[in-house]
mmCIF file of C-alpha atoms in Angstrom:
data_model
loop_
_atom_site.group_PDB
_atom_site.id
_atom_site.type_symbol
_atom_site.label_atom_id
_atom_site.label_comp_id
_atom_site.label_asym_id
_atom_site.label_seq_id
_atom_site.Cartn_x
_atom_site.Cartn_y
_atom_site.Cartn_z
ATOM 1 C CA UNK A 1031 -83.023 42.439 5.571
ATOM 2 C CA UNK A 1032 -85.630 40.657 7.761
ATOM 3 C CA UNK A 1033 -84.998 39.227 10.996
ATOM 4 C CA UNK A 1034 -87.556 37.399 13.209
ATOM 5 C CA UNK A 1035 -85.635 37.588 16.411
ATOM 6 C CA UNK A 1036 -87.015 35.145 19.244
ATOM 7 C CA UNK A 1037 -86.068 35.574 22.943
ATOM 8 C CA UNK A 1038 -85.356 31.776 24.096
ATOM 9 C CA UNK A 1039 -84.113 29.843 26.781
ATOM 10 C CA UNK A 1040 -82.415 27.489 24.980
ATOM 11 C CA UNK A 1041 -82.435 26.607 20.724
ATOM 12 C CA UNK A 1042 -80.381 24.320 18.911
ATOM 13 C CA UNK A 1043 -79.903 23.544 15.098
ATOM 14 C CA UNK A 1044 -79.412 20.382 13.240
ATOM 15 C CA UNK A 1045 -78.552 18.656 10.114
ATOM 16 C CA UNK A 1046 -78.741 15.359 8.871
ATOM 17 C CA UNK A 1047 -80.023 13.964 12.506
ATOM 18 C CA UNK A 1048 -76.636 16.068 13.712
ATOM 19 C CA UNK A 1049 -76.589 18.913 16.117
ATOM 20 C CA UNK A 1050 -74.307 21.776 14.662
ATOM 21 C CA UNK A 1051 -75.536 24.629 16.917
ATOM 22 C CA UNK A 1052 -76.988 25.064 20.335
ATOM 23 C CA UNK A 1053 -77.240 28.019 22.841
ATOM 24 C CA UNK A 1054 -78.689 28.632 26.117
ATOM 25 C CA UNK A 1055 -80.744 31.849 27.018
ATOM 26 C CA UNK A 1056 -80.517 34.398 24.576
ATOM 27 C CA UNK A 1057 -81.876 35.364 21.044
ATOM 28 C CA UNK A 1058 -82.721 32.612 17.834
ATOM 29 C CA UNK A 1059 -82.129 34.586 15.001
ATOM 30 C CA UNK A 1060 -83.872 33.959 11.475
ATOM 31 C CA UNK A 1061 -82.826 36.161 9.210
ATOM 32 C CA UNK A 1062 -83.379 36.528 5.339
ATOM 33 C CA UNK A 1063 -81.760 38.377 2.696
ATOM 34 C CA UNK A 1064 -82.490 40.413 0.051
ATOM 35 C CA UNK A 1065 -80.693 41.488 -3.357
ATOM 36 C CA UNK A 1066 -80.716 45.201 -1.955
ATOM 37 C CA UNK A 1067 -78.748 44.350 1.555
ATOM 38 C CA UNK A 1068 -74.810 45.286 2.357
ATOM 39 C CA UNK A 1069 -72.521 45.439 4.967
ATOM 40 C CA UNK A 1070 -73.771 48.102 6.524
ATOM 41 C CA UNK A 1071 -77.788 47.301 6.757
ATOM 42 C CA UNK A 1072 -75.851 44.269 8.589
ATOM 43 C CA UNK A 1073 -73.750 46.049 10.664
ATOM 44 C CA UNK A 1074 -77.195 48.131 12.118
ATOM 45 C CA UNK A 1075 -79.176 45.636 12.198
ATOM 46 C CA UNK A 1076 -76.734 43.656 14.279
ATOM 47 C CA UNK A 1077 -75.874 46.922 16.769
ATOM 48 C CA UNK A 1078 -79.783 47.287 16.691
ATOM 49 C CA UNK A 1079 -80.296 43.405 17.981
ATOM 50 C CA UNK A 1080 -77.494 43.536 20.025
ATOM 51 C CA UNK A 1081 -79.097 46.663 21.621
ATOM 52 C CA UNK A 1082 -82.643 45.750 22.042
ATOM 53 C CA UNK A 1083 -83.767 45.607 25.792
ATOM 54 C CA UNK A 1084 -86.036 43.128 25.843
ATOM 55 C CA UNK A 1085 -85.148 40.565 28.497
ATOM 56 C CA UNK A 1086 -86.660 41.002 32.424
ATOM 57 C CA UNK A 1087 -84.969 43.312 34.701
ATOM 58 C CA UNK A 1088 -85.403 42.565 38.651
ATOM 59 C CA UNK A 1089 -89.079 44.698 38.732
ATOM 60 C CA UNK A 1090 -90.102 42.413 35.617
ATOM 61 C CA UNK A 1091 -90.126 45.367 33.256
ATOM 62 C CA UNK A 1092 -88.356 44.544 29.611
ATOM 63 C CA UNK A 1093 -85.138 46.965 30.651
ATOM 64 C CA UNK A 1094 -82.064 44.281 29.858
ATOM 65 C CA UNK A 1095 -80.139 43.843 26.826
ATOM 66 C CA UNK A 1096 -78.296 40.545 25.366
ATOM 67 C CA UNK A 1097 -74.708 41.736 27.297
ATOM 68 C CA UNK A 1098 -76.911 42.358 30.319
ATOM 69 C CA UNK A 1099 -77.608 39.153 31.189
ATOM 70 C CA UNK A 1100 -74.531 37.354 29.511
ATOM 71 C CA UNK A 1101 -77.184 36.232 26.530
ATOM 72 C CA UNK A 1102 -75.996 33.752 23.762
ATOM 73 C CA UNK A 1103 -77.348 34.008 19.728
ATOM 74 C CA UNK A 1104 -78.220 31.127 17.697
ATOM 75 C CA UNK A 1105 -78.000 32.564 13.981
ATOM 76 C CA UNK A 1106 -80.174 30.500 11.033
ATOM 77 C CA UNK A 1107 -80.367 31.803 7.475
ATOM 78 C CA UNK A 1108 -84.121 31.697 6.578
ATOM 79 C CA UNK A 1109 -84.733 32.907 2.840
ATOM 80 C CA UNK A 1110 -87.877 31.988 3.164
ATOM 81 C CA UNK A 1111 -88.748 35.396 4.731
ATOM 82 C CA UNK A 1112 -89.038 37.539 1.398
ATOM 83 C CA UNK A 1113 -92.244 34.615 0.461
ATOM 84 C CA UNK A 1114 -94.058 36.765 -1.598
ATOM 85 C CA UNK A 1115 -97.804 34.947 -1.504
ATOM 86 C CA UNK A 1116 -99.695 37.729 -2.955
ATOM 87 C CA UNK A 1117 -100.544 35.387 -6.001
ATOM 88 C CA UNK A 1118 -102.092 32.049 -6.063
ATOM 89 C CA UNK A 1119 -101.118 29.024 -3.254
ATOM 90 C CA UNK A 1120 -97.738 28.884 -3.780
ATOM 91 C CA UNK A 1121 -94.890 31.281 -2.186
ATOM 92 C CA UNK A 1122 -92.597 33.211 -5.070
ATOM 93 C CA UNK A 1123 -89.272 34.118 -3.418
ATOM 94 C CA UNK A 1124 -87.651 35.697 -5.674
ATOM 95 C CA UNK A 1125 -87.489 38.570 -3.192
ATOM 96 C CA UNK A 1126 -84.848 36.939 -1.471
ATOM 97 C CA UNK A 1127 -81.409 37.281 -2.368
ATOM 98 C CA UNK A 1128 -79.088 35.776 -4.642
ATOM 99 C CA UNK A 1129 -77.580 32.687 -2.715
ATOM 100 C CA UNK A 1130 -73.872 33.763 -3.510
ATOM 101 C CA UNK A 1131 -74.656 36.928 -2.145
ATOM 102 C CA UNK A 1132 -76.840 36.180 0.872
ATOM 103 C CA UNK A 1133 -74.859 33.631 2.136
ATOM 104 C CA UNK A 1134 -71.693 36.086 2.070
ATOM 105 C CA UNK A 1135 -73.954 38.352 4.376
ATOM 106 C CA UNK A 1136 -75.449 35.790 6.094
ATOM 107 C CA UNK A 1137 -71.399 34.566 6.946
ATOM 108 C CA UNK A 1138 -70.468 38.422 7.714
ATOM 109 C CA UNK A 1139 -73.360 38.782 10.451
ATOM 110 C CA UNK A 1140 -72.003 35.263 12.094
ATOM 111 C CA UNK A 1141 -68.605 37.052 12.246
ATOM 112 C CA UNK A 1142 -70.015 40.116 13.452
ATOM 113 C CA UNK A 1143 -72.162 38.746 15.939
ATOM 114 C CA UNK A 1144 -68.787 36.772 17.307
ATOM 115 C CA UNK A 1145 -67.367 39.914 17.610
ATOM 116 C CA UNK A 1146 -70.491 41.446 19.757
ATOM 117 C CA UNK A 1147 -71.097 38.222 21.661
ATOM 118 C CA UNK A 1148 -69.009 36.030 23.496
ATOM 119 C CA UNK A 1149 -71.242 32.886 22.576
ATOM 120 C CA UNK A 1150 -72.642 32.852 19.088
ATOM 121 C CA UNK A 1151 -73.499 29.633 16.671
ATOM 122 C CA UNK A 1152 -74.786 29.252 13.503
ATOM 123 C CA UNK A 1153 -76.649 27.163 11.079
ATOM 124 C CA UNK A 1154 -75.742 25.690 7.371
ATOM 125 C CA UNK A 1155 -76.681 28.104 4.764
ATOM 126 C CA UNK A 1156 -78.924 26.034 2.108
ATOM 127 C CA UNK A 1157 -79.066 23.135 4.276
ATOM 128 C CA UNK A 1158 -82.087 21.458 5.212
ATOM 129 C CA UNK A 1159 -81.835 22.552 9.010
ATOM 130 C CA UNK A 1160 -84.039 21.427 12.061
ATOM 131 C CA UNK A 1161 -84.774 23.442 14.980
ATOM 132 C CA UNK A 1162 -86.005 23.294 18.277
ATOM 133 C CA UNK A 1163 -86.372 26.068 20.501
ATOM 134 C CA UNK A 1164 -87.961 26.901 24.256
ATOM 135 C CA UNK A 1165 -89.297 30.276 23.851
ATOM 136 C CA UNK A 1166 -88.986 32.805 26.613
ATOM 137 C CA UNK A 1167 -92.509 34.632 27.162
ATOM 138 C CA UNK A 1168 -92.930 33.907 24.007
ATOM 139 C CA UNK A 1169 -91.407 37.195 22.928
ATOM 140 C CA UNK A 1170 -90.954 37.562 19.472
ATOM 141 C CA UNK A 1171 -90.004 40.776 17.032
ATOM 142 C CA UNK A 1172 -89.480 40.760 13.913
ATOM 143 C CA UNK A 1173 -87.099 43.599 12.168
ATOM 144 C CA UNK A 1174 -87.242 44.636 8.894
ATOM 145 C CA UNK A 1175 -84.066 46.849 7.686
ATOM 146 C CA UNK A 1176 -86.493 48.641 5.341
ATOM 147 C CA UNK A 1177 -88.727 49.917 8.252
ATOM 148 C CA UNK A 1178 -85.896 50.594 10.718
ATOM 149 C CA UNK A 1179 -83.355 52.694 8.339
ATOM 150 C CA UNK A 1180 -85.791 53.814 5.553
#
């Protein structure tokens, strides 16, 4: 599982000219699938995000976590994360995981995020999604399941 987590002040989500999703300060999650993910690579990557202490305490340092400061989490499937362009001009992603599959774990981490956060929205899986962000530094990690739990 990859996530490229972005610290934001505010991010919203839409389809079709429609906003479905839209958050105040807190964390814009993209995160991709692969065939090899489960439950529980989403359960610690979530406790992992959830954890992460990257938002300004009052000395400036990077000492706050999302419950800290009441943060809310914008979550957007983004397959497009397992591009594999290691050959020729044009991204191969079959990497990523089987649609059936990743958008069942893609639907789990909403739910388990709602149960970790009081404010969480989502994208469309598959959909052709828009969105627009105000990044906070700009601070931006990106996680990769595979490099955090071996």
């Amino acid at each position: 599982m990859k996530v490229v987590l972005q610290r934001v002040r505010e991010a919203a989500v839409a389809v079709d000219g429609q906003e479905i999703g839209r958050i105040g300060k807190g964390f814009l999650l993209l995160v991709g699938v692969s065939n090899e993910d489960n439950e529980q690579i989403a359960d610690r990557m979530m406790d992992k995000i959830c954890k992460l202490r990257i938002f300004e305490d009052e000395n400036g340092k990077t000492n706050l976590s999302l419950a800290d400061v009441g943060g809310e989490v914008l979550v957007i499937s983004q397959f497009t994360l397992y591009a594999d362009c290691r050959k020729g001009n044009r991204p191969s992603f079959t990497n990523a995981g089987q649609p059936d599959m990743a958008n069942a774990l893609y639907e789990y981490m909403v739910k388990g995020f709602e149960e970790r956060v009081p404010v969480v929205q989502h994208g469309s899986f598959g959909a052709d999604m828009k969105v627009s962000l105000l990044n906070d530094g700009p601070f931006t990690v990106v996680l990769d399941s595979r490099e955090l739990f071996g």
